[in-house]
PDB file of C-alpha atoms and ligand atoms in Angstrom:
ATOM      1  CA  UNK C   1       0.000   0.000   0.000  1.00 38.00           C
ATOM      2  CA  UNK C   2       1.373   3.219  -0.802  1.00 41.00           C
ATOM      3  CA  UNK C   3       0.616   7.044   1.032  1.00 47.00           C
ATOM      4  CA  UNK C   4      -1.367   9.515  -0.908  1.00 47.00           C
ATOM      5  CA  UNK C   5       0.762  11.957  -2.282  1.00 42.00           C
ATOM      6  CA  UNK C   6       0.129  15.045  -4.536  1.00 42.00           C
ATOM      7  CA  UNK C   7       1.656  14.213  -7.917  1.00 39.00           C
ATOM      8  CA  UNK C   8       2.190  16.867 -10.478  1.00 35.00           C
ATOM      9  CA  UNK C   9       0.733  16.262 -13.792  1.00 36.00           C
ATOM     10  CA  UNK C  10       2.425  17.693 -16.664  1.00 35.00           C
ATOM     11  CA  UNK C  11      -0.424  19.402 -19.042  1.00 37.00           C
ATOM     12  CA  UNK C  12       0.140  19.865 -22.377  1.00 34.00           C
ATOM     13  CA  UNK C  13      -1.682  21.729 -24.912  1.00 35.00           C
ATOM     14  CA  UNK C  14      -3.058  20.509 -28.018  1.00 37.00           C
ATOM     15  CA  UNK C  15      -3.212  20.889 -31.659  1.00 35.00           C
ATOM     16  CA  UNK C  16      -5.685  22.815 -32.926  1.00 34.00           C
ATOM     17  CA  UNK C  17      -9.296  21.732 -33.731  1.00 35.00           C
ATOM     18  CA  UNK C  18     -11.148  22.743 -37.116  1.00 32.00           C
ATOM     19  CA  UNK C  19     -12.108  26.195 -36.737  1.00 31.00           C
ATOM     20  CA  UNK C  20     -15.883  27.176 -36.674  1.00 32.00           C
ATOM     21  CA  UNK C  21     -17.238  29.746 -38.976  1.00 30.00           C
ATOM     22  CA  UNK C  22     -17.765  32.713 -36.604  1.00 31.00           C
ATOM     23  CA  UNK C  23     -14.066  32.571 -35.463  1.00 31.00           C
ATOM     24  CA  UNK C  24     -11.635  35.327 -36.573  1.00 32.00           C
ATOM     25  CA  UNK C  25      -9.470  33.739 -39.009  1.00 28.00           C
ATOM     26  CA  UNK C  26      -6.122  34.502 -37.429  1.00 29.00           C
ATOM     27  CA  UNK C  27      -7.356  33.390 -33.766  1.00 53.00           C
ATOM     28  CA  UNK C  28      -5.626  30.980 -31.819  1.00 82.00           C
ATOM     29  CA  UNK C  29      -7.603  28.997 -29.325  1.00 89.00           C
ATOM     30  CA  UNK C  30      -6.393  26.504 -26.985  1.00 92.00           C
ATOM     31  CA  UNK C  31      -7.632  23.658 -25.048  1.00 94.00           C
ATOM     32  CA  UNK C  32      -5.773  21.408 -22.377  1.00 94.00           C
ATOM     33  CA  UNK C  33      -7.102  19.048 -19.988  1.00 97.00           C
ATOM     34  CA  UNK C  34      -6.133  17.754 -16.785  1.00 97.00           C
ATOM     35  CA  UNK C  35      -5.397  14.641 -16.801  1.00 97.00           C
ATOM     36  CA  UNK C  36      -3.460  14.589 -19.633  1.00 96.00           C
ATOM     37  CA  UNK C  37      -4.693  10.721 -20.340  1.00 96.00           C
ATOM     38  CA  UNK C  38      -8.507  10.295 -19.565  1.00 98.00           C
ATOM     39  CA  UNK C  39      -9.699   6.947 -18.723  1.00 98.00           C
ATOM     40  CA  UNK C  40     -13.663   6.317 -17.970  1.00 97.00           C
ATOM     41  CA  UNK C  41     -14.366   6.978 -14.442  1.00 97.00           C
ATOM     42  CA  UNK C  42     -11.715   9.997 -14.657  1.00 98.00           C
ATOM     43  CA  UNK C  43     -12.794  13.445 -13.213  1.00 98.00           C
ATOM     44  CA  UNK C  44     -11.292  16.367 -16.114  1.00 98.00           C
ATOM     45  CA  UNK C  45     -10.311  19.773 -15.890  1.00 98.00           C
ATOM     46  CA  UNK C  46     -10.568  21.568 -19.162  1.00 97.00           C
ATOM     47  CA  UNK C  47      -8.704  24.893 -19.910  1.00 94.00           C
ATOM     48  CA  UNK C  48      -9.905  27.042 -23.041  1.00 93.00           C
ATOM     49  CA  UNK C  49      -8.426  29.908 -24.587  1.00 90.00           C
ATOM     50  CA  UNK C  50      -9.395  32.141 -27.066  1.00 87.00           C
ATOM     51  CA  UNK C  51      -8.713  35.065 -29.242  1.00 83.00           C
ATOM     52  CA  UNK C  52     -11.697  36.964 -28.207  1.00 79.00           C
ATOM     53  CA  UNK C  53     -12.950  38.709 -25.773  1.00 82.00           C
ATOM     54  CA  UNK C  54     -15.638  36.211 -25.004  1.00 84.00           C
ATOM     55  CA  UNK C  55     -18.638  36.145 -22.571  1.00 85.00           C
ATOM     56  CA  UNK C  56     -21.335  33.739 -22.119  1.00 85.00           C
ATOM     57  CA  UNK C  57     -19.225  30.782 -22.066  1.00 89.00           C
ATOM     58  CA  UNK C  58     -20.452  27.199 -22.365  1.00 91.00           C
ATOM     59  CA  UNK C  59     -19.357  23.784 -23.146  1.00 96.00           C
ATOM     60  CA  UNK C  60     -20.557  20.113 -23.662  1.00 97.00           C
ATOM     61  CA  UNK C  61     -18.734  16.851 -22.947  1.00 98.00           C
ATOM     62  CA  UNK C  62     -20.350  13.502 -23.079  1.00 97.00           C
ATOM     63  CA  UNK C  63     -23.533  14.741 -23.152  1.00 96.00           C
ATOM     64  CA  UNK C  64     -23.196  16.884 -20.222  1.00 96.00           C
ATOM     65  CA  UNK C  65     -23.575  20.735 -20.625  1.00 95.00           C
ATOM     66  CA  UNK C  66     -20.641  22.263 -18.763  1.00 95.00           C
ATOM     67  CA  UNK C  67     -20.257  26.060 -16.986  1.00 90.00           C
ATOM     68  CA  UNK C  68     -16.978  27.236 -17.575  1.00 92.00           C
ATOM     69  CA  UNK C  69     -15.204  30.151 -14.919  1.00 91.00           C
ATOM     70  CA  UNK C  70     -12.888  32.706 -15.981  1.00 88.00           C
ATOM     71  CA  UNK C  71      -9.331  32.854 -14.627  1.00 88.00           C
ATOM     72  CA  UNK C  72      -7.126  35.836 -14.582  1.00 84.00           C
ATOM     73  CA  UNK C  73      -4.538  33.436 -13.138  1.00 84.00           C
ATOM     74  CA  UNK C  74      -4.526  31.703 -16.610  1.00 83.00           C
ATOM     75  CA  UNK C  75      -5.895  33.586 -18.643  1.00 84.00           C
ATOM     76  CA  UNK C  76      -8.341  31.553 -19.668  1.00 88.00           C
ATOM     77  CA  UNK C  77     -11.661  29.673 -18.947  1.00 91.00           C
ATOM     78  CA  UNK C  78     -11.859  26.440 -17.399  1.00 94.00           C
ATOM     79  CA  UNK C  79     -14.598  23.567 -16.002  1.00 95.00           C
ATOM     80  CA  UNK C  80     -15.217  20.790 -14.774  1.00 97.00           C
ATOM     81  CA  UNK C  81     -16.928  17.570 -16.098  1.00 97.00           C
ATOM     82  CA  UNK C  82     -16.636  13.804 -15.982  1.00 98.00           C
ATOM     83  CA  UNK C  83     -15.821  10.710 -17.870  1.00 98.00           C
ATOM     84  CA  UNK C  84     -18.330   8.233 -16.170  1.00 96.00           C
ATOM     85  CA  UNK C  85     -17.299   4.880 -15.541  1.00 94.00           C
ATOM     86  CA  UNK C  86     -19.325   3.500 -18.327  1.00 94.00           C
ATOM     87  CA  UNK C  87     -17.748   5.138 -20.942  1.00 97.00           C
ATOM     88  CA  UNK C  88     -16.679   3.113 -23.670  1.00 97.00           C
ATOM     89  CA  UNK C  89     -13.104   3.925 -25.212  1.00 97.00           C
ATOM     90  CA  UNK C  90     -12.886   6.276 -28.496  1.00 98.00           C
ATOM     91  CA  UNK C  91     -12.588   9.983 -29.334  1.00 98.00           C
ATOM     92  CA  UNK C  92     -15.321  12.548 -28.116  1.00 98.00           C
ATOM     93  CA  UNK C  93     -15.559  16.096 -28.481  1.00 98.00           C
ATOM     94  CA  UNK C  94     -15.535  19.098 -26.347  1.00 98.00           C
ATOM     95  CA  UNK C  95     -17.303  21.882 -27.350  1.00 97.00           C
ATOM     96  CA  UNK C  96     -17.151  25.743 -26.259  1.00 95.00           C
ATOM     97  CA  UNK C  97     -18.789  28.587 -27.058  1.00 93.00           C
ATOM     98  CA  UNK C  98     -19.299  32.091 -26.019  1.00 90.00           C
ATOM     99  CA  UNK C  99     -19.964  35.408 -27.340  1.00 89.00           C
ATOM    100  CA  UNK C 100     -17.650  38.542 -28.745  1.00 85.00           C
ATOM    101  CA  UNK C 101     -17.993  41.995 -27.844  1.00 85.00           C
ATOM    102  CA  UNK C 102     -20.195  42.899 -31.149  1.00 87.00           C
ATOM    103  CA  UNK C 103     -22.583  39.918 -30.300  1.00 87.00           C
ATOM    104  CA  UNK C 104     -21.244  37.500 -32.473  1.00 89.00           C
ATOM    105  CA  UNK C 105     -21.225  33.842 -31.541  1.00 90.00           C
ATOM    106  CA  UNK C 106     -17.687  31.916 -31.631  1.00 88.00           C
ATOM    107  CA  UNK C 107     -17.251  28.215 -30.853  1.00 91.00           C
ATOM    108  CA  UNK C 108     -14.457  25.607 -31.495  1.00 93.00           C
ATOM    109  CA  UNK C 109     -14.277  21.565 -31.304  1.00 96.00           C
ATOM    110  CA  UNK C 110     -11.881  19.699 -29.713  1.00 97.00           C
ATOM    111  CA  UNK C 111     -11.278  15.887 -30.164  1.00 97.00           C
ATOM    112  CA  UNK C 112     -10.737  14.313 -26.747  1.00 98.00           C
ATOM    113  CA  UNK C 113      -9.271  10.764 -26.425  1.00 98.00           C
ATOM    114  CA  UNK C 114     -10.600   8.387 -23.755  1.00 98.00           C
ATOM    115  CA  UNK C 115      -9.091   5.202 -22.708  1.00 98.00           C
ATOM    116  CA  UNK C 116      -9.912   1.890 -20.641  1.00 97.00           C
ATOM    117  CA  UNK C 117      -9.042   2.434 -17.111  1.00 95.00           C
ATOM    118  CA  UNK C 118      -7.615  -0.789 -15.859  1.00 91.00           C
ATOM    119  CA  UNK C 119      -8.976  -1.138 -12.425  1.00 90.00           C
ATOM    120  CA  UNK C 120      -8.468  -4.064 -10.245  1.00 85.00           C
ATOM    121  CA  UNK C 121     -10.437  -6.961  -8.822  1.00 80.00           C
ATOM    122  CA  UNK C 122     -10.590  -7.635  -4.645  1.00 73.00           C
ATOM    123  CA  UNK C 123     -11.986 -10.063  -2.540  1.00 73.00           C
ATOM    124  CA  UNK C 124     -13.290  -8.664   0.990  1.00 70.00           C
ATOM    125  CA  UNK C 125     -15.016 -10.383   3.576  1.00 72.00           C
ATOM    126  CA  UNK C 126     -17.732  -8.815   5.540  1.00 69.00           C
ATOM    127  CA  UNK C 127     -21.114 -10.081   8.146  1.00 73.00           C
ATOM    128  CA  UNK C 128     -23.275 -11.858   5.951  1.00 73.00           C
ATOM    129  CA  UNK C 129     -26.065  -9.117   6.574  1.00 71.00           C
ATOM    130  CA  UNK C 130     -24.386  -6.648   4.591  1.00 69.00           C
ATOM    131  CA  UNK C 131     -24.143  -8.842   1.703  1.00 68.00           C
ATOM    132  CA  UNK C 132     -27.649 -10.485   1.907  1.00 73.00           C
ATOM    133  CA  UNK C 133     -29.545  -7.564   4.400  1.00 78.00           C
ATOM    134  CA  UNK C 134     -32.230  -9.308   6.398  1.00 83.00           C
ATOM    135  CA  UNK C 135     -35.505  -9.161   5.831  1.00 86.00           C
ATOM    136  CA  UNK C 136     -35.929  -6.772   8.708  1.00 85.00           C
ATOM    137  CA  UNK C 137     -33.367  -3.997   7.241  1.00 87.00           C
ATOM    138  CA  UNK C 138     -35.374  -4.251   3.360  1.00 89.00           C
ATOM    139  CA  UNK C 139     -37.638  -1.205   5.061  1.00 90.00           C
ATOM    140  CA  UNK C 140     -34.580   1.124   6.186  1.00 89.00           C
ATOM    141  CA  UNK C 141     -32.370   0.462   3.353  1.00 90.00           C
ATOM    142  CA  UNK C 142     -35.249   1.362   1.054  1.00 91.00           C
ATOM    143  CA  UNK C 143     -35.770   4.466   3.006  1.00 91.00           C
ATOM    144  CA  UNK C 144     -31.676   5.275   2.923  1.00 90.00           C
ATOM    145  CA  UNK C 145     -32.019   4.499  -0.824  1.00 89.00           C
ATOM    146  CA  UNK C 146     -34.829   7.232  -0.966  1.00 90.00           C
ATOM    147  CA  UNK C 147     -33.106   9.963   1.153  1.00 89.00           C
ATOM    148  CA  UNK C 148     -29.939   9.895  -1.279  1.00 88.00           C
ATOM    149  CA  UNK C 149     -31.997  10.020  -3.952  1.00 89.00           C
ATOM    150  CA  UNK C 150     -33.657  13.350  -2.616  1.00 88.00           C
ATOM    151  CA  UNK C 151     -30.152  14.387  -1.769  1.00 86.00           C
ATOM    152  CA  UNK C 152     -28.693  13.559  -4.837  1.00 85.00           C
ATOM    153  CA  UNK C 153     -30.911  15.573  -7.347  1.00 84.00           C
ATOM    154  CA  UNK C 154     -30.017  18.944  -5.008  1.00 84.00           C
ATOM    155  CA  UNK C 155     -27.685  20.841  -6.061  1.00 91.00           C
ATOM    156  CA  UNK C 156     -26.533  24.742  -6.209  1.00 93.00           C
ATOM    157  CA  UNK C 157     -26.635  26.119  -9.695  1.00 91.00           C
ATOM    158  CA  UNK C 158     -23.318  28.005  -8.967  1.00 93.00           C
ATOM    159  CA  UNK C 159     -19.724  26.287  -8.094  1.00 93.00           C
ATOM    160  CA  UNK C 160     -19.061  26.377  -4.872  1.00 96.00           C
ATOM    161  CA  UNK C 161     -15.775  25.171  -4.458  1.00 96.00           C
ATOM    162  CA  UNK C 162     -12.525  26.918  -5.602  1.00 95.00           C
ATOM    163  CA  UNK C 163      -8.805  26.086  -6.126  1.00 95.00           C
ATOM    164  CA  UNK C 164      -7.244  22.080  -5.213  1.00 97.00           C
ATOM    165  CA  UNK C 165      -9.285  19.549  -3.446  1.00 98.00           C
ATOM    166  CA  UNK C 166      -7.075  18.520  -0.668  1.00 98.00           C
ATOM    167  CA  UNK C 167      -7.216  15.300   0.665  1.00 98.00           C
ATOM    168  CA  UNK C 168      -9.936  14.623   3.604  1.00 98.00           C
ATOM    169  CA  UNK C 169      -7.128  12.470   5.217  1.00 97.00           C
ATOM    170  CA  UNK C 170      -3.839  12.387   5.615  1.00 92.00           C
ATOM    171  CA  UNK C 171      -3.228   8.403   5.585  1.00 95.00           C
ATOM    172  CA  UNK C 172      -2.605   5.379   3.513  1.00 95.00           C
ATOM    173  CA  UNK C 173      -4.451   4.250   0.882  1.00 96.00           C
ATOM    174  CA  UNK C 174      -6.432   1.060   1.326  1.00 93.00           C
ATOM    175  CA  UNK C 175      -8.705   0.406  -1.150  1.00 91.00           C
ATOM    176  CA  UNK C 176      -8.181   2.246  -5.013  1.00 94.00           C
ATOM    177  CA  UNK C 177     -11.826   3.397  -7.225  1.00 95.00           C
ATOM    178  CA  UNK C 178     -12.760   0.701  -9.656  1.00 92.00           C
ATOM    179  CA  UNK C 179     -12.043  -2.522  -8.397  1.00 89.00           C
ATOM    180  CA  UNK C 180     -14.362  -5.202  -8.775  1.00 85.00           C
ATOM    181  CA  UNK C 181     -15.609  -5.804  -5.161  1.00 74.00           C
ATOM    182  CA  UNK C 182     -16.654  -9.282  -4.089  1.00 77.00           C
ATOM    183  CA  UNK C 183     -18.027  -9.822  -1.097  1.00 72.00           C
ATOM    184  CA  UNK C 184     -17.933 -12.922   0.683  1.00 73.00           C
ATOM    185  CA  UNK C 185     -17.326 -14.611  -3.027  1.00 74.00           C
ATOM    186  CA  UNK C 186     -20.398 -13.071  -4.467  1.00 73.00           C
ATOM    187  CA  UNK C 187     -19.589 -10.021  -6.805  1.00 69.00           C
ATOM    188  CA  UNK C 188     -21.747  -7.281  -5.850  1.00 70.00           C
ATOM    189  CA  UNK C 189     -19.901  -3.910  -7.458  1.00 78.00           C
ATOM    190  CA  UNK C 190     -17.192  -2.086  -8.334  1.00 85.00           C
ATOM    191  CA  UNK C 191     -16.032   0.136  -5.714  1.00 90.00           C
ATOM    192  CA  UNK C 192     -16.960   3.855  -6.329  1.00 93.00           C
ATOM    193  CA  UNK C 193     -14.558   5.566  -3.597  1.00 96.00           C
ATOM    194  CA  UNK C 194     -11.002   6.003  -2.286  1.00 97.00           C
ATOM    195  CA  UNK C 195     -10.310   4.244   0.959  1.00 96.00           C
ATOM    196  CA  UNK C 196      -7.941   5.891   3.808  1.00 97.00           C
ATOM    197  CA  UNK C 197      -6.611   3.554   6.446  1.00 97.00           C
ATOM    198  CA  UNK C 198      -7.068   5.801   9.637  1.00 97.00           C
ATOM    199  CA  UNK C 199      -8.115   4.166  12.828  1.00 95.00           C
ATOM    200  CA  UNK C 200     -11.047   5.486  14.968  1.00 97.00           C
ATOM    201  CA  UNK C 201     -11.865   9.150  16.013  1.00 97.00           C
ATOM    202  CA  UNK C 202      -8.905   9.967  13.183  1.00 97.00           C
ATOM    203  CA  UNK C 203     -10.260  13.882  11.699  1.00 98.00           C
ATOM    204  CA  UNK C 204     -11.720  14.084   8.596  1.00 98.00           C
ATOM    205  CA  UNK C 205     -11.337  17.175   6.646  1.00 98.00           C
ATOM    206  CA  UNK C 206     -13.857  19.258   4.019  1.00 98.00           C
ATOM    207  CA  UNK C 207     -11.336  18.465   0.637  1.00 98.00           C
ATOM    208  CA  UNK C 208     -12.910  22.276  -0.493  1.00 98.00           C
ATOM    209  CA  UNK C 209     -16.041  24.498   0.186  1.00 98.00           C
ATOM    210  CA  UNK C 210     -19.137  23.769  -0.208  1.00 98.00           C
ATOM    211  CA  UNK C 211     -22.487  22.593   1.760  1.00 98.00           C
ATOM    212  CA  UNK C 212     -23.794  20.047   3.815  1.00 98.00           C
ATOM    213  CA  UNK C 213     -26.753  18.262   2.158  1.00 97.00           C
ATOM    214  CA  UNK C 214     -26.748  14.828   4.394  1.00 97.00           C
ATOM    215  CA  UNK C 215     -25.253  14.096   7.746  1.00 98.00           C
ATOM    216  CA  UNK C 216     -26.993  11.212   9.466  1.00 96.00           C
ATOM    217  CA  UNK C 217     -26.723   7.146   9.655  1.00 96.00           C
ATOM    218  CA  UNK C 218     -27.329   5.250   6.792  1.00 95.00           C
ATOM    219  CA  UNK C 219     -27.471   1.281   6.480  1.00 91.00           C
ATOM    220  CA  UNK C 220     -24.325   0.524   4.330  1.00 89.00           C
ATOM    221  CA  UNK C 221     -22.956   3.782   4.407  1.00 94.00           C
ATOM    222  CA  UNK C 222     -23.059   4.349   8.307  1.00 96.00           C
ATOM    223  CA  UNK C 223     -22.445   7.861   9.310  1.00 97.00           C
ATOM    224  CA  UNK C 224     -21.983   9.762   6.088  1.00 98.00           C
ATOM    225  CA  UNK C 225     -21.484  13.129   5.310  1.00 98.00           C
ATOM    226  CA  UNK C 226     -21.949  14.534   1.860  1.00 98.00           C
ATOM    227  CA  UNK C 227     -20.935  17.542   0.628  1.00 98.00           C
ATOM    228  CA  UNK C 228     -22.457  19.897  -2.738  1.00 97.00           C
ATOM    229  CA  UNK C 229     -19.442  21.881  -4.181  1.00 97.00           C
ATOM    230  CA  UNK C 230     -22.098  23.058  -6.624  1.00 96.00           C
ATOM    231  CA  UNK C 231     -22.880  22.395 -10.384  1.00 94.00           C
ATOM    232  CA  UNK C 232     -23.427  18.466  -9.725  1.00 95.00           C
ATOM    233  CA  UNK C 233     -20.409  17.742  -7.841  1.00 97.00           C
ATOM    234  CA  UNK C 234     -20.583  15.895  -4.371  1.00 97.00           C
ATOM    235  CA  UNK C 235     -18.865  14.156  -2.495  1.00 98.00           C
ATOM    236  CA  UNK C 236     -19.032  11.346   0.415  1.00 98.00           C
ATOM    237  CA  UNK C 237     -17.620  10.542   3.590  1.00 98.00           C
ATOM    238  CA  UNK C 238     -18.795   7.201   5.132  1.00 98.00           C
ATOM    239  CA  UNK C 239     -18.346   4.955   7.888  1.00 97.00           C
ATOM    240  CA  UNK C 240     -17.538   7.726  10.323  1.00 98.00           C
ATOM    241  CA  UNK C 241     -18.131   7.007  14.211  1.00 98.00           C
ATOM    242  CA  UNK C 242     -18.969  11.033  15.060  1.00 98.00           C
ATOM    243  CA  UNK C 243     -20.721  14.305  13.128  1.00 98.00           C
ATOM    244  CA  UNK C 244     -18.758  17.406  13.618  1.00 98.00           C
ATOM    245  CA  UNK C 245     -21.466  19.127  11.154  1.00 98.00           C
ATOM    246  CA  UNK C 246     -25.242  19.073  10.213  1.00 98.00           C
ATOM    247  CA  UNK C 247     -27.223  19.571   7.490  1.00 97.00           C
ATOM    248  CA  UNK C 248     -27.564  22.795   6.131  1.00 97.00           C
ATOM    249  CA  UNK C 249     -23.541  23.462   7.200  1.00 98.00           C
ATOM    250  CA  UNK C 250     -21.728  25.626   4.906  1.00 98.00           C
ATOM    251  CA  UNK C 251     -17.985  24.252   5.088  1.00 98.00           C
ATOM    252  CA  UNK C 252     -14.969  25.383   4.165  1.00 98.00           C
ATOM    253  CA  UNK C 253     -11.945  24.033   2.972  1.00 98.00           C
ATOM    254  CA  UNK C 254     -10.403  21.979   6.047  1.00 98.00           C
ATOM    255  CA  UNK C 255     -13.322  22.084   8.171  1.00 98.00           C
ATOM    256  CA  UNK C 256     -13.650  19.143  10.235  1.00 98.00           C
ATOM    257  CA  UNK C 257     -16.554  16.819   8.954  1.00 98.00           C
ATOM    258  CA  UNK C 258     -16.665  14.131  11.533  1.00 98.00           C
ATOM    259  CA  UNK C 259     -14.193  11.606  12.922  1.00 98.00           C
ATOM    260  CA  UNK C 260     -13.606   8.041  11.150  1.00 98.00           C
ATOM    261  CA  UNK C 261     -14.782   5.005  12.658  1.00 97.00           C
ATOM    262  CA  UNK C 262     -16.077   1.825  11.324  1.00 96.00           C
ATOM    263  CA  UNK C 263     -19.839   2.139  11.227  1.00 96.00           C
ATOM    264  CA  UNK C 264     -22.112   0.847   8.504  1.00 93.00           C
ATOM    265  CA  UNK C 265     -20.759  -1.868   5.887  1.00 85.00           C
ATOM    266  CA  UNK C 266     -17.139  -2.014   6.936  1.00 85.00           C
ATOM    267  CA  UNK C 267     -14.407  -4.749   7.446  1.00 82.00           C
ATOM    268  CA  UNK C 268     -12.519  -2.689   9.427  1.00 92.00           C
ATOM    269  CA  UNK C 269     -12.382   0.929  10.646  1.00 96.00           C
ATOM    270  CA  UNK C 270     -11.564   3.559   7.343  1.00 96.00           C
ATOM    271  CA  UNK C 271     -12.957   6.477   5.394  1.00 98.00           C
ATOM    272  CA  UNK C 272     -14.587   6.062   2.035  1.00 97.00           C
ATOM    273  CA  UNK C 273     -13.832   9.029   0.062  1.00 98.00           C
ATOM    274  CA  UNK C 274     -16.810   9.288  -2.862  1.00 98.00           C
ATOM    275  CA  UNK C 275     -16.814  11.718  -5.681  1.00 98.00           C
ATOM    276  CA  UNK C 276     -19.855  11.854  -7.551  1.00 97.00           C
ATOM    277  CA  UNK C 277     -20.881  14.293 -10.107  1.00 96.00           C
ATOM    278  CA  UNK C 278     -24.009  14.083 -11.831  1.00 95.00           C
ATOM    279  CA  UNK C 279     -25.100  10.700 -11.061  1.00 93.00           C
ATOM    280  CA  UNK C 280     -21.574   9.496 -12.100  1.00 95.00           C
ATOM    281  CA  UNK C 281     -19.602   7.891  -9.234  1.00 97.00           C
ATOM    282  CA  UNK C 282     -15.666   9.370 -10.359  1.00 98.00           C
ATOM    283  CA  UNK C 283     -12.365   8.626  -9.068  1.00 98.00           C
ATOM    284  CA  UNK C 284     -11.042  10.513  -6.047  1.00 98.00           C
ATOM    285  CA  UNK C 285      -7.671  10.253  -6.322  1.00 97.00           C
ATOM    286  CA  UNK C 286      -7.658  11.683  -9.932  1.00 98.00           C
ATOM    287  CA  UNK C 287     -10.022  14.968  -8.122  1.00 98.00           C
ATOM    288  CA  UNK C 288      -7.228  15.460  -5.785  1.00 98.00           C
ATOM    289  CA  UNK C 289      -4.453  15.697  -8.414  1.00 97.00           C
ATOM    290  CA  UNK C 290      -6.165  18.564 -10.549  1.00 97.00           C
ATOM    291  CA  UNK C 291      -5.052  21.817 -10.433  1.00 96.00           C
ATOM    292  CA  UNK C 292      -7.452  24.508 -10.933  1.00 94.00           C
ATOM    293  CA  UNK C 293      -5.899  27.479 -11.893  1.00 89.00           C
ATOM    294  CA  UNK C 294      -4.849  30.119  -9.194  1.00 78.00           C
ATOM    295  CA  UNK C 295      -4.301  26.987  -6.752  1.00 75.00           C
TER     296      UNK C 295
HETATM  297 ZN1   ZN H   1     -14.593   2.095   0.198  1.00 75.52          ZN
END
């Protein structure tokens, strides 16, 4: 098992796409994207420049219509979207657009690559109840199952986060996004979080701003904490043994959420880190390597 540690990717910018119509001819955009080499499940960071004085600016990736945020720091635009995990391989495109001074629309196409993540297969043993709930637990897992579901679908309209996500704990690594999980020899899922090895009452720490939308017990999650940064993007904290917020919090970057512990569907006391942005379950570890500009 290896520590978390902040890696620097190395961004590099691209060729150009095909021009669209409304673009000045002798305009030079740019796109890069963080990382460099997506793979489905990957969280991205795109960059954008353009010519132009541009307002109004908008994107789509995979479907998803993306906000982009201006950045004096870089001097250009930038957002954030997702490759979910069921993504198959190929090229997509990223598309921007935005306004000129004199009204006139200007957009540009970029061809982004995506790749097949290669995540790994383990084999965990757990109570049988978690893996087959009784009968008695159908009622309060249903309920659980409704609550996120509420929780889920509310989001801000505006981002809410700025600058790195840092990491909610400072600890080893036990458990990587994407493996195949099989429980007690029966596979039940692929695992949609980061796990931390950090023994009971260990802080955990709000990886950026944003606001509370759940804090309370859950069956398989235990006591879980979920955050909205805004725009879609969420993320988890489960299995903790204490709440140092409520619902309705607005956190800030380091805040204490809770302490870890061991409640809920767990072999053994850890966090489970959980990005998810717009229904898409993404990888943590590839959140906390981005750099937004300015950070
Ligand atoms: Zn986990």
């Amino acid at each position: 098992m290896f520590l978390f540690r902040r890696q620097l990717s190395i961004l590099c910018f691209l060729p150009l796409a095909s021009f669209a119509a409304s673009a000045a001819p002798a305009a030079k955009w740019s796109a890069q994207w963080e990382p460099t080499k997506l793979v489905n499940g990957s969280p991205v960071l795109f960059r954008v420049s353009a010519p132009l004085q541009l307002t109004g600016w908008r994107g789509e990736f995979l479907g998803q219509e993306i906000s982009f945020r201006s950045s004096a720091a870089c001097h250009c635009w930038y957002a954030f979207a997702g490759v979910s995990l069921a993504t198959k391989p190929g090229a997509y495109t990223l598309h921007v657009e935005g306004k000129s001074k004199d009204g006139k629309d200007a957009s540009m196409s970029y061809t982004v690559a995506v790749a097949a993540a290669h995540y790994p297969t383990s084999a965990l043993k757990v109570a049988p109840g978690f893996v087959e709930p009784p009968k008695e637990t159908l009622a309060r897992i249903e309920e659980d199952q409704a609550e996120k579901k509420k929780v889920f679908s509310s989001t801000a309209p505006e981002t809410l986060w700025s600058g790195r996500f840092e990491p909610p704990a400072e600890a080893e690594v036990s458990g990587v996004f994407g493996s195949a999980r099989v429980f007690n020899g029966v596979k039940k899922s692929q695992h949609t979080g980061l796990d931390f090895r950090v023994t009971t009452g260990t802080p955990i720490v709000a990886p950026n701003s944003g606001t509370v939308i759940l804090a309370r017990p859950l069956y398989f999650e235990g006591n879980c904490v979920m955050i909205d940064h805004g725009q879609g993007l969420l993320t988890m904290y489960l299995h903790l043994s204490e709440f140092k917020v409520k619902e309705g919090d607005v956190v800030q970057k380091g805040q204490t959420l809770g302490l870890s512990g061991g409640t809920g569907r767990a072999t053994a006391p850890h966090l489970h880190f959980a990005v998810r942005w717009r229904g898409e379950y993404l990888d943590p570890r590839t959140l906390l390597e981005l750099h937004p500009p300015g950070s």
